[in-house]
Coordinates of N, CA and C in Angstrom, one line a residue:
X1 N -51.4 31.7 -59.3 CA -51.9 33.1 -59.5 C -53.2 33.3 -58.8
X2 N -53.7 34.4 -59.0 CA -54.9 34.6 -58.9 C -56.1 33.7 -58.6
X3 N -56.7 32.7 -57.8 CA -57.4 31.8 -58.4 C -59.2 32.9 -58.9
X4 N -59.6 31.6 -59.7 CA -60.2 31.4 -60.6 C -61.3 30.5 -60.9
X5 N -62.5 30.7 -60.5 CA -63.6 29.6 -60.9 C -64.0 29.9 -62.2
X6 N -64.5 28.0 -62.8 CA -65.3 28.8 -64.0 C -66.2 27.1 -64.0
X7 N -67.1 26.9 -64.7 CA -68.3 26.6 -64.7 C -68.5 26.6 -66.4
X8 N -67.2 25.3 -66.9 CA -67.6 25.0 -68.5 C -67.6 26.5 -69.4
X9 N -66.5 26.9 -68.7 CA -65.5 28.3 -68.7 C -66.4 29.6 -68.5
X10 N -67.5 29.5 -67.5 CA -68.1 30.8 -67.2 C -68.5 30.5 -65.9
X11 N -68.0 31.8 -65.2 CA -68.2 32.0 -64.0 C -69.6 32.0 -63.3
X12 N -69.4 30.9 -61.8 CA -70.9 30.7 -61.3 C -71.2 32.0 -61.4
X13 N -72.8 31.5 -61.0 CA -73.8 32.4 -60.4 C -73.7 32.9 -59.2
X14 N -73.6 33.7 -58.4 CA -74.2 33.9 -56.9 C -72.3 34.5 -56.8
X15 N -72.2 34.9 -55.4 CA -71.0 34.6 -54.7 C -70.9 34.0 -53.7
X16 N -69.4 33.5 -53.1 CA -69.3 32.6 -52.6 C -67.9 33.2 -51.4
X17 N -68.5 33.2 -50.2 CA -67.8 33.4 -48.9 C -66.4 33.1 -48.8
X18 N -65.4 33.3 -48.3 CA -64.0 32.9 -47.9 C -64.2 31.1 -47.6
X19 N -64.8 30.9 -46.9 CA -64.3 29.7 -46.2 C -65.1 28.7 -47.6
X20 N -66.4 28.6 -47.9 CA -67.1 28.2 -49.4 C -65.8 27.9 -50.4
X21 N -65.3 29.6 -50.7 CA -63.8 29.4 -51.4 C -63.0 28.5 -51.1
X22 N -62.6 28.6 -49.8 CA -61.1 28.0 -49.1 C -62.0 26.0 -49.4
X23 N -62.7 25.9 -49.3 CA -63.0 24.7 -49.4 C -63.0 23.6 -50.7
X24 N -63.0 24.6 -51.7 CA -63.0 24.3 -53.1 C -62.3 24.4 -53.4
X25 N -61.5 25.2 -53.2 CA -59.9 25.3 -53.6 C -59.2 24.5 -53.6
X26 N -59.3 23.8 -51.8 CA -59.0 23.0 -51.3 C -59.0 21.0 -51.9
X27 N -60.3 21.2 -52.3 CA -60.8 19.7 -53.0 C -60.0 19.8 -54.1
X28 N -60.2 21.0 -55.3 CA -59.3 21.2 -56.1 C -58.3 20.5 -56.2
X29 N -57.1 21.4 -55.3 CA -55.7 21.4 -55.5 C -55.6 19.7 -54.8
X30 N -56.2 19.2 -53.8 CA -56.0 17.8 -53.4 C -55.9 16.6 -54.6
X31 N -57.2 16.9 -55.1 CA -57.7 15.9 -56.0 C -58.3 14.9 -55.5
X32 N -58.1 15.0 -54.4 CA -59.3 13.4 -53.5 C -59.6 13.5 -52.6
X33 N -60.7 12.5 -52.0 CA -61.9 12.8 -51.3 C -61.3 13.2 -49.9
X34 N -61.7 14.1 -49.1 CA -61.3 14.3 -48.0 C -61.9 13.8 -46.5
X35 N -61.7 13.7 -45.3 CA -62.4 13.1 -44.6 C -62.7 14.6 -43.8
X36 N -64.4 14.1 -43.9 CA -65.2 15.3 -42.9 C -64.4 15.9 -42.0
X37 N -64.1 15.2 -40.9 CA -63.6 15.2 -39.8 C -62.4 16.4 -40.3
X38 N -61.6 16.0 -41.1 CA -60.2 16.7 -41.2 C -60.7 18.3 -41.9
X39 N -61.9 18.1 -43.1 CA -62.3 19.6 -43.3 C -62.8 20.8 -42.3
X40 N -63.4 19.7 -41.6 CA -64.1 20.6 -40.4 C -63.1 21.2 -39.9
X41 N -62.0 20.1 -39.4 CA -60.7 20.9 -38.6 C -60.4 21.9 -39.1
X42 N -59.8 22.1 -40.7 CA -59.0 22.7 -41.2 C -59.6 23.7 -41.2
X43 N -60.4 23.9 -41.1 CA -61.4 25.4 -41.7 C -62.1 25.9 -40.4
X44 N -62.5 24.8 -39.3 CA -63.4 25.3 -38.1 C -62.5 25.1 -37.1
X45 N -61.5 25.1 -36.8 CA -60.3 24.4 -35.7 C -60.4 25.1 -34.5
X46 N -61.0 26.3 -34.8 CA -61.2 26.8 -33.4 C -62.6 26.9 -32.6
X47 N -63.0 25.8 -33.8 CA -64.8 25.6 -33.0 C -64.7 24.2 -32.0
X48 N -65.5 23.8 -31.1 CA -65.7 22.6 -31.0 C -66.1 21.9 -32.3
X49 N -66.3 20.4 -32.4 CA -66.5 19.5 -33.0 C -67.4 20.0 -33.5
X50 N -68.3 19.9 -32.8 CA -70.2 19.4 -33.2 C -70.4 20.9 -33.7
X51 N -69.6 22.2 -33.5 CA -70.0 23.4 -34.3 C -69.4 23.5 -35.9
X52 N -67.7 23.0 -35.8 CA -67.2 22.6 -36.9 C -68.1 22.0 -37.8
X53 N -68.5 20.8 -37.9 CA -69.0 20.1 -38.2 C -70.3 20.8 -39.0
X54 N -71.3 21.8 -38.2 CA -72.5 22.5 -38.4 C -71.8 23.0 -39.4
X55 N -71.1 23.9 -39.4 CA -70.4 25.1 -40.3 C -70.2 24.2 -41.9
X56 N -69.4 22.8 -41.8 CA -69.2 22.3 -42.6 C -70.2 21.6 -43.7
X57 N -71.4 21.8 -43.0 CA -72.5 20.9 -43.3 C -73.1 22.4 -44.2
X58 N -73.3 23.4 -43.9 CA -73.6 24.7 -43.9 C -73.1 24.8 -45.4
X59 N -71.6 25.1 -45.4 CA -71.0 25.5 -46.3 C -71.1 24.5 -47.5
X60 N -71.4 23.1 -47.4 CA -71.3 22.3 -48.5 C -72.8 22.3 -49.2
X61 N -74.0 22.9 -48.5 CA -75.5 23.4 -49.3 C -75.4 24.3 -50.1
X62 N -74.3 25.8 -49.4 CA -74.4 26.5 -50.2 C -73.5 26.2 -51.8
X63 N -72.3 25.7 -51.4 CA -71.5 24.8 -52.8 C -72.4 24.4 -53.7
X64 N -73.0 23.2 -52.9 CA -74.4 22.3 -54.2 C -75.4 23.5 -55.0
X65 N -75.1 24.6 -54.2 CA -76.2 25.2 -55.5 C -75.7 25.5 -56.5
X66 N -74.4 25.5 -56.7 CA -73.6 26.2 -57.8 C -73.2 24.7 -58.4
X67 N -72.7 23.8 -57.9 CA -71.7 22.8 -58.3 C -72.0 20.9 -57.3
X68 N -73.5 21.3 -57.2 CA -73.8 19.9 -56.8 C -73.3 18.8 -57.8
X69 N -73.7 19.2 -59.1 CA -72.6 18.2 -60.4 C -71.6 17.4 -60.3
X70 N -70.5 18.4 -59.6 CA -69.0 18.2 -59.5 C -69.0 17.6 -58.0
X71 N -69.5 18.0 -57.0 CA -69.4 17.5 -55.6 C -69.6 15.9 -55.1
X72 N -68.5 15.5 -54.8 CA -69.4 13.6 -55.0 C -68.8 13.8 -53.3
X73 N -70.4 13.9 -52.2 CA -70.3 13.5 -51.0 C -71.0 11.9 -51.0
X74 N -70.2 11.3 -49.8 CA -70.2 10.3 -48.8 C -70.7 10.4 -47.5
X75 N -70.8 9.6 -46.5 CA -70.8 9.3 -45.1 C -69.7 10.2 -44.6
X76 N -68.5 9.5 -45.1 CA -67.3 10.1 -44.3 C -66.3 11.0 -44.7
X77 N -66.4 10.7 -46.8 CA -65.2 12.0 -47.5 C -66.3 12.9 -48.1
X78 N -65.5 14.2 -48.6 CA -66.2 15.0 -49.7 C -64.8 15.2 -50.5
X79 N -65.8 15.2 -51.6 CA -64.4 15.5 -53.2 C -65.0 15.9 -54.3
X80 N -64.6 16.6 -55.6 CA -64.8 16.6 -56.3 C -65.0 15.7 -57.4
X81 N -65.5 15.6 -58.5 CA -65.7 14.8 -59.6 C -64.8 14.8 -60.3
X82 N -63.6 13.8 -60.4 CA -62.3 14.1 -60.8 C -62.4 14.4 -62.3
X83 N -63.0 13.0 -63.0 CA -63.6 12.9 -64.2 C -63.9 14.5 -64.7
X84 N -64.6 15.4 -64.1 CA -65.7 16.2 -64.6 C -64.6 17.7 -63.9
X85 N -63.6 17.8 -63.3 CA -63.0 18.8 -62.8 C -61.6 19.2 -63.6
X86 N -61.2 20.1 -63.9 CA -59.5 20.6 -64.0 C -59.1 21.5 -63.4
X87 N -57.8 21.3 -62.9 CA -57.2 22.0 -62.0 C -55.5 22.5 -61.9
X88 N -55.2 23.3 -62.6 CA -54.3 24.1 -62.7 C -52.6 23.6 -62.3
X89 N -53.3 23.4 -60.8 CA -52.1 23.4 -59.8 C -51.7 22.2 -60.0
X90 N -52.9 20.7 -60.6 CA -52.6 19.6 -60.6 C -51.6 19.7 -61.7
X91 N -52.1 20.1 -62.9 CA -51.7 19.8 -64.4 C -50.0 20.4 -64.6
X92 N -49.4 21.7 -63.5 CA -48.5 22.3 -63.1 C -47.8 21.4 -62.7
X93 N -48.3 20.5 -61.5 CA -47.2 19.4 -60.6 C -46.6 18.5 -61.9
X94 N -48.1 17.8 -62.2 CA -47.3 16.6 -63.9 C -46.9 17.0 -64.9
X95 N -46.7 18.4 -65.2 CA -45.8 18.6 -66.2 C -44.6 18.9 -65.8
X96 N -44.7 19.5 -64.7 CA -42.9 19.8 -63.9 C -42.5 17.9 -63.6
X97 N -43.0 17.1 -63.4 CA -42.6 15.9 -63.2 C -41.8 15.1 -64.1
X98 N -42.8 15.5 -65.3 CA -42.4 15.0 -66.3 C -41.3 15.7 -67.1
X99 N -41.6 16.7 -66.7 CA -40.1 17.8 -67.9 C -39.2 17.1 -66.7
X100 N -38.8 17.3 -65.5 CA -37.5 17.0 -64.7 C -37.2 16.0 -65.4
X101 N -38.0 15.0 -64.6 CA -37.9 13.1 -64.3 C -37.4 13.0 -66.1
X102 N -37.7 14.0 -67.1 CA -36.8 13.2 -68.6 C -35.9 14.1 -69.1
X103 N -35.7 15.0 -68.4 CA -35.1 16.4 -68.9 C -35.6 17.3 -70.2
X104 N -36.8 17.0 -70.2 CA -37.8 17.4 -71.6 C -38.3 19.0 -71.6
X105 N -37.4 19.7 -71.9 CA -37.9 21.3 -72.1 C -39.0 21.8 -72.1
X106 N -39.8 20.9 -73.5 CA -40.9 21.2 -73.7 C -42.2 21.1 -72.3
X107 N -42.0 20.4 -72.2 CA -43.0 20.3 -70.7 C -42.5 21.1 -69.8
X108 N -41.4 21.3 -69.5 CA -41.2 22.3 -68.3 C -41.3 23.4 -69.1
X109 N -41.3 23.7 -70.0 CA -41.6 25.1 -70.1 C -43.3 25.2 -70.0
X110 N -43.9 23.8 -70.7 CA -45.1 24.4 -70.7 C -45.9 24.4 -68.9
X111 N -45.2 23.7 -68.5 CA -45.4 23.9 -66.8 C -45.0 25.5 -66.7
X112 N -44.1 25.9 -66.7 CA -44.0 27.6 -66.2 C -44.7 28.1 -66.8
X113 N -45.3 27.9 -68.4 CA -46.4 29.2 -68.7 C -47.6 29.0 -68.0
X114 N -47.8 27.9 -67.1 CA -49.1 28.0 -65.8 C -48.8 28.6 -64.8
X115 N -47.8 28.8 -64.0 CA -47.6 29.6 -63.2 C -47.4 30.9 -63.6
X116 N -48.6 31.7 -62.6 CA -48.8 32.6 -63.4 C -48.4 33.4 -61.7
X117 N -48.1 33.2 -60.9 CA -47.7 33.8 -59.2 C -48.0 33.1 -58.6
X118 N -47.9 33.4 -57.0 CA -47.9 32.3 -56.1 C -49.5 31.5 -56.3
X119 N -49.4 30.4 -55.2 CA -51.0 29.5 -55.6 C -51.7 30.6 -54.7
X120 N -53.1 30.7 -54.9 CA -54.1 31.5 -54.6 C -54.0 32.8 -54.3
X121 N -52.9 33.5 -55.3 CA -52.2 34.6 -54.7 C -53.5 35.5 -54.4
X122 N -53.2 36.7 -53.4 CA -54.3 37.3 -52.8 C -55.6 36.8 -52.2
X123 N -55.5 35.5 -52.3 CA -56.5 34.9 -51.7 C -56.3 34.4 -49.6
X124 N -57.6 35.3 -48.9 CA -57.0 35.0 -47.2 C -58.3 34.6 -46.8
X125 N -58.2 33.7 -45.3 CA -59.3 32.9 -44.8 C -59.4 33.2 -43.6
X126 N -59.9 33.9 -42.8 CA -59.6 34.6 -41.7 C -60.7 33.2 -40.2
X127 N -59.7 33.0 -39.4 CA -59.9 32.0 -38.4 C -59.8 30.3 -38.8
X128 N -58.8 30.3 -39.9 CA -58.6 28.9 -40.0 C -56.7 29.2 -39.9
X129 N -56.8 28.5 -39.0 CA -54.9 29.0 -38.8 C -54.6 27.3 -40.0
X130 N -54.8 26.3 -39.6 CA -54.3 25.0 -40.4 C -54.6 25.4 -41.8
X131 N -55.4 25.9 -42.2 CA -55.6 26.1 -43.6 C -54.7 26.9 -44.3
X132 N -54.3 28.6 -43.4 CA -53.7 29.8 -43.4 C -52.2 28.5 -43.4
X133 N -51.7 27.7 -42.9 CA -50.5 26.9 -42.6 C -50.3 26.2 -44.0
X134 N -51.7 25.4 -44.7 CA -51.3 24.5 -45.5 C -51.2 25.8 -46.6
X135 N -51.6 26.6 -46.9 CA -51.9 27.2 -47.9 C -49.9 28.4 -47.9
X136 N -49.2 28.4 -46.3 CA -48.2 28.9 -47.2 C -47.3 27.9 -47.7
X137 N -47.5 26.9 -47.4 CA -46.7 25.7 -47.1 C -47.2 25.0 -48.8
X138 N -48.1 24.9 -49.3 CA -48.4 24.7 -51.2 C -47.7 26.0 -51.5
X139 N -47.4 27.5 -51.1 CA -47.2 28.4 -51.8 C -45.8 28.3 -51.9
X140 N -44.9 27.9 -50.6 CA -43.4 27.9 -51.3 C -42.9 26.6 -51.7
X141 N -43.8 25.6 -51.6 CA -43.8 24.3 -52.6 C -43.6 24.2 -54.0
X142 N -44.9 25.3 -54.6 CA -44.6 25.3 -55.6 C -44.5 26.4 -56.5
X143 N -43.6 27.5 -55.4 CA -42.5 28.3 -56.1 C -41.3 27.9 -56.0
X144 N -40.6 26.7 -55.1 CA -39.8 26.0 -55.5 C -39.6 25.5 -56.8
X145 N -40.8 24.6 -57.1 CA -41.2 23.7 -58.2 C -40.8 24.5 -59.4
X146 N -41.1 26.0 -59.7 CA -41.5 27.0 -60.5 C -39.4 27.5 -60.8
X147 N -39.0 27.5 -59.4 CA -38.0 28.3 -60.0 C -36.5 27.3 -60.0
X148 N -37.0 26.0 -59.9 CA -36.4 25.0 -60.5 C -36.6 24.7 -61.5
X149 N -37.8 24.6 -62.6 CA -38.1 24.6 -63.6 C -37.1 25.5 -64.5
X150 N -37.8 27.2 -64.0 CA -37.0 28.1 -64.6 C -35.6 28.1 -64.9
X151 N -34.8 27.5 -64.1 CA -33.6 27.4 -63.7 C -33.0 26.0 -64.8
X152 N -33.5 25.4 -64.9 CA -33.7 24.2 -66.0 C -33.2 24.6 -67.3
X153 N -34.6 25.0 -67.2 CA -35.0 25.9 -68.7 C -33.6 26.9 -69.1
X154 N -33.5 27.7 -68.0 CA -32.6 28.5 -68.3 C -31.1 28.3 -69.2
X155 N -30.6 27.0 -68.1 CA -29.5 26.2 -68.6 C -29.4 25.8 -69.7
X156 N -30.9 25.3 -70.4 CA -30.7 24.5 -72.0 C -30.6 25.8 -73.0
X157 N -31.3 27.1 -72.8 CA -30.7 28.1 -73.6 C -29.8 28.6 -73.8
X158 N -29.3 28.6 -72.4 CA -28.2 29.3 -72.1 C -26.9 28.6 -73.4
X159 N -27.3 27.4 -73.2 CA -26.0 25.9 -73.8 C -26.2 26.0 -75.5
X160 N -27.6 26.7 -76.1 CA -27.7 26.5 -77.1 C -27.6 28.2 -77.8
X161 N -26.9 29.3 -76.3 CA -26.5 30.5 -76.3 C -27.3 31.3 -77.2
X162 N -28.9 30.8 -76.8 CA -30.0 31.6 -76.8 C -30.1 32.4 -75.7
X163 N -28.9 33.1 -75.7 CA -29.4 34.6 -74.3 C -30.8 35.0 -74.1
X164 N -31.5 35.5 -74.9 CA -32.9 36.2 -74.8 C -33.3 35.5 -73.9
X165 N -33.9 34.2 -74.1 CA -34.5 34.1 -73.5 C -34.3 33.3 -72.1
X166 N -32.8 32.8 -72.2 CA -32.5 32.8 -70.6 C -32.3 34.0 -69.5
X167 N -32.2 35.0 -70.3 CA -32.6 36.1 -69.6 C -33.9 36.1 -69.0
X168 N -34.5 35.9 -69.2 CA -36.2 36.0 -69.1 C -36.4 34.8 -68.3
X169 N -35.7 34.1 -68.3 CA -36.1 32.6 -67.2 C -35.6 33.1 -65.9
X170 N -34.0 33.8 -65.7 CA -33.5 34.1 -64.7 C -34.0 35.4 -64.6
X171 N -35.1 36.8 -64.7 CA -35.5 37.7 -64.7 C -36.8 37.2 -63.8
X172 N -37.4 36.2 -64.1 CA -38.4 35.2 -63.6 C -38.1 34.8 -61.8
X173 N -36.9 34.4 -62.1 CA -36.8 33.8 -61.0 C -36.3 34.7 -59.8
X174 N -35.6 35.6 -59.8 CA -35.2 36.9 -59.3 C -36.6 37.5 -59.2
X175 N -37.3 37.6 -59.5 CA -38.6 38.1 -58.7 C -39.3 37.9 -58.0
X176 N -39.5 36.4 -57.9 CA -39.5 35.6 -57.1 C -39.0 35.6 -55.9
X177 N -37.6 35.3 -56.1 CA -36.7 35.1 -55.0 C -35.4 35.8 -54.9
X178 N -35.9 37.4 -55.1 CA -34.6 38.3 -55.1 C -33.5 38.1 -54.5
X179 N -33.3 37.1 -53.3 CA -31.7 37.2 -52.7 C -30.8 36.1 -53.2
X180 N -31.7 35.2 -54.4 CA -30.9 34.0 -55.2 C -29.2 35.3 -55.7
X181 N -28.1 34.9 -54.8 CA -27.0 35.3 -55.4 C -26.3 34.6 -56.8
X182 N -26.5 33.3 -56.6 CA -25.8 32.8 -57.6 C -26.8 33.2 -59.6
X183 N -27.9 33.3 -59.2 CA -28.9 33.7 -60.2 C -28.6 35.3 -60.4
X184 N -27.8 36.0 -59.7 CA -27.8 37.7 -60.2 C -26.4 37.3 -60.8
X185 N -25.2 36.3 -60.4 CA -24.5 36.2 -60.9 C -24.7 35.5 -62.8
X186 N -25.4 34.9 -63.0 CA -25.7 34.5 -64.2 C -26.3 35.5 -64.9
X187 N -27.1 35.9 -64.4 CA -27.8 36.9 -65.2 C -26.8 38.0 -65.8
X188 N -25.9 38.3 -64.7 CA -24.9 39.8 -65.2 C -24.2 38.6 -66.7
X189 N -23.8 37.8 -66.2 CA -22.7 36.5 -67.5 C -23.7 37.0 -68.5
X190 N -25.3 36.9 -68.3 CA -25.5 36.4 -69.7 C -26.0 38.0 -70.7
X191 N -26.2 38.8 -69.5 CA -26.3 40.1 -70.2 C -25.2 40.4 -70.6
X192 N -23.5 40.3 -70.1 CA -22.5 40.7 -70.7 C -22.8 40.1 -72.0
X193 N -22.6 38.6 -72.1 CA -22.6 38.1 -73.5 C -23.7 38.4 -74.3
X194 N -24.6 38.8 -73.9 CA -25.6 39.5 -74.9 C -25.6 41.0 -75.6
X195 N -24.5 41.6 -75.2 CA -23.7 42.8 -75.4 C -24.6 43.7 -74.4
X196 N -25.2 43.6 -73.6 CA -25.8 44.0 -72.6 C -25.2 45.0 -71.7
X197 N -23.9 45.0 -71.6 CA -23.0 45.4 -70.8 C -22.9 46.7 -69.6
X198 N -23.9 47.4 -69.7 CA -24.7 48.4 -68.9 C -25.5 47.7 -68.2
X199 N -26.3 46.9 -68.8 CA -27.6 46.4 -67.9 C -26.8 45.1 -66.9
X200 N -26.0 44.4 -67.2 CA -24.9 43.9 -66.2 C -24.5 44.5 -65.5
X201 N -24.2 45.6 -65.8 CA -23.2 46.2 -64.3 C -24.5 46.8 -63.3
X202 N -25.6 47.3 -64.5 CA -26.8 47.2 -63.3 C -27.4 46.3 -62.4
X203 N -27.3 45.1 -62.9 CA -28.0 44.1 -62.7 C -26.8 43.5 -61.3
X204 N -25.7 44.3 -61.1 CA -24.9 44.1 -60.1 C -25.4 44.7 -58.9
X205 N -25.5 46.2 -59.3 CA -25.9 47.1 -58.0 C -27.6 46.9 -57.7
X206 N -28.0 46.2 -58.1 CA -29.7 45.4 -57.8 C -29.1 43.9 -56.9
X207 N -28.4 43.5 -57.3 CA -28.0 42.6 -56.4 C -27.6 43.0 -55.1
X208 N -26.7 44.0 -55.2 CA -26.6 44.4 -53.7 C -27.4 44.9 -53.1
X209 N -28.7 45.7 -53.6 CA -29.3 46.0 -52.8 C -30.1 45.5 -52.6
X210 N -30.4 44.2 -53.3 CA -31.3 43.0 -52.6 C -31.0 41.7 -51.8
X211 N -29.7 42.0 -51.4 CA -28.9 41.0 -50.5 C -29.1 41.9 -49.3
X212 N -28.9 43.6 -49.4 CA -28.7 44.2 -48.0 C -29.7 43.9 -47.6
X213 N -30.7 44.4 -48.3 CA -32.1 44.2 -47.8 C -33.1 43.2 -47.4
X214 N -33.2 42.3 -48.2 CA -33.3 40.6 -47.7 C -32.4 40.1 -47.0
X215 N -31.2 39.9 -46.3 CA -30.5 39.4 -45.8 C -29.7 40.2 -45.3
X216 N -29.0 41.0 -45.2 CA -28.2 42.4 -44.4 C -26.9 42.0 -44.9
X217 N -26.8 41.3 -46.4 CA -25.2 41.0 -46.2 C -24.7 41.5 -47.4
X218 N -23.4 41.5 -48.0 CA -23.1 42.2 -49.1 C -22.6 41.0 -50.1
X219 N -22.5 41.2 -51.6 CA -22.2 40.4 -52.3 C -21.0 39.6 -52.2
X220 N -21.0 38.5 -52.2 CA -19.5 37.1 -52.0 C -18.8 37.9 -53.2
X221 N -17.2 37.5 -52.7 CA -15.6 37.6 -53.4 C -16.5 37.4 -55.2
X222 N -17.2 35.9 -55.2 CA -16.8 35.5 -56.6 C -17.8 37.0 -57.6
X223 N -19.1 37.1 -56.9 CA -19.7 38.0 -57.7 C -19.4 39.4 -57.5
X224 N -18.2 40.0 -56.8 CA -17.6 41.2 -56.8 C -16.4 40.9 -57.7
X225 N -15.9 39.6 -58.2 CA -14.7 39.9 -59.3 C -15.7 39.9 -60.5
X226 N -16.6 39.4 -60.4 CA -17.4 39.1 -61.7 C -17.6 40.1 -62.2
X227 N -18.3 41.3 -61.5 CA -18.8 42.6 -61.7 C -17.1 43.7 -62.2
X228 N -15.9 43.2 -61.2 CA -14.9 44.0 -62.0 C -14.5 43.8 -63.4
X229 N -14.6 42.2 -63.7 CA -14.2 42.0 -65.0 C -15.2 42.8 -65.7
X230 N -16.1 42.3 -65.9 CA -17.6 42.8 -66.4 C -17.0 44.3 -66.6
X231 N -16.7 45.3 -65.5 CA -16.8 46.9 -66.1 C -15.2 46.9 -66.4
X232 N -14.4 46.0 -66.1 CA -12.9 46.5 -67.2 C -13.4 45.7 -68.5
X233 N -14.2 45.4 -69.0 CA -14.4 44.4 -70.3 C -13.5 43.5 -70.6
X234 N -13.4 42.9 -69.6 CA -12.8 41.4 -69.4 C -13.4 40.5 -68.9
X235 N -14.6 40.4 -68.6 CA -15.4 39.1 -68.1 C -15.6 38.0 -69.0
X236 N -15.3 37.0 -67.8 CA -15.8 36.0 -68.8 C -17.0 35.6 -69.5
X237 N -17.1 35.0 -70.9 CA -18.7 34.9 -71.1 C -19.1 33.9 -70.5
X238 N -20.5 33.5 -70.6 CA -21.0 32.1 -70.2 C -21.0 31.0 -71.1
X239 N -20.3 29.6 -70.8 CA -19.8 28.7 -71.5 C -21.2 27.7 -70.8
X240 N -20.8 26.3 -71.6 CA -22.3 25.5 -71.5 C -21.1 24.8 -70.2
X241 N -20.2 25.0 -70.3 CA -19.6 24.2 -69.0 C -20.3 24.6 -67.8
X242 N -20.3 26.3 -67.7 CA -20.6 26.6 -66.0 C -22.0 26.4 -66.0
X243 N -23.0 25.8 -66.6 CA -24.4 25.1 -66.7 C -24.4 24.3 -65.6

């Protein structure tokens, strides 16, 4: 989502420049120390060396006035104070790890109530192209992560034919990633069985017009019989088998 500084939950003093930002963020979401050399790049790539370098030297005085505390520089890395820092996107990755790797609900769900939209959504760094690179490259990483989770989550409700709220997992994830076909196809299943039966046949013609439009193509054979059954009230419901 949004990012977010806070300072023992209150926001620094002063403000702090795009690249200041892009740098912290950066230490943040890493977790470990980084080598000079590679920050300068990331952030100064279009300077020579010895100017990169100035800039990065620059930007880490103005940091220390806010957060010298947290900053543990070296000779050759800079990083944060792991001990003394929390970080969102870290605590996101280990609990999606841990809900997968055991199939533990509880943690993947509480991994998706952190994602709150893409990583640093609305956040832009203007003349670092490597940075602008790594930063979409974490953002469809872990909207992957996010709508695999969802999609998880969804399944165990679905089996224990708690509609509500697998509605709301696959409503999640369609916003995300409106041209998921197979995901518009579940959704219509589980609104039929939710006695829903309007908002399925809607939830059909949104499909199509988010396949035209993302992709230029029209809905597959299986999710145009699905939608007939659906409006003759013959569809089938959703069973824990098709999970």
């Amino acid at each position: 989502g949004t990012p977010e500084v806070r300072l023992d939950g209150i926001a620094p003093d002063g403000s702090l420049f795009a690249k200041e930002l892009a740098l912290l963020y950066y230490l943040a979401t890493t977790g470990q120390p980084q080598p000079r050399t590679s920050l300068a790049v990331l952030l100064w790539g279009d300077l020579n060396d010895a100017a990169a370098r100035g800039n990065l030297r620059k930007t880490l005085s103005v940091l220390r006035q806010s957060f010298d505390d947290w900053i543990v520089i070296d000779r050759d890395t800079i990083g944060l104070a792991a001990e003394k820092v929390s970080c969102d996107v870290r605590r996101f990755e280990q609990l999606a790890q841990a809900g997968l790797s055991a199939g533990a609900a509880d943690k993947m769900q509480a991994a998706i109530d952190l994602y709150r939209g893409d990583f640093l959504e609305g956040f832009t760094v203007r003349n670092a192209p490597d940075y602008e690179l790594w930063l979409a490259h974490t953002q469809e990483r872990l909207r992957g992560v996010a709508v695999r989770l969802l999609d998880e989550v969804a399944g165990t409700h679905r089996r224990r034919q708690a509609y509500g709220p697998a509605i709301v997992c696959l409503q999640r994830i369609l916003a995300m990633e409106p041209w998921r076909e197979e995901t518009h196809q579940q959704l219509m299943e589980l609104l039929a069985a939710d006695g829903q039966r309007g908002a399925a046949l809607h939830q059909y013609e949104r499909c199509v017009d988010c396949l035209a439009s993302e992709l230029g193509v029209e809905p597959g054979a299986e999710t145009q019989a699905l939608y007939a059954r659906i409006r003759a009230g013959t569809g089938s419901m959703p069973t824990a088998e098709r999970v």
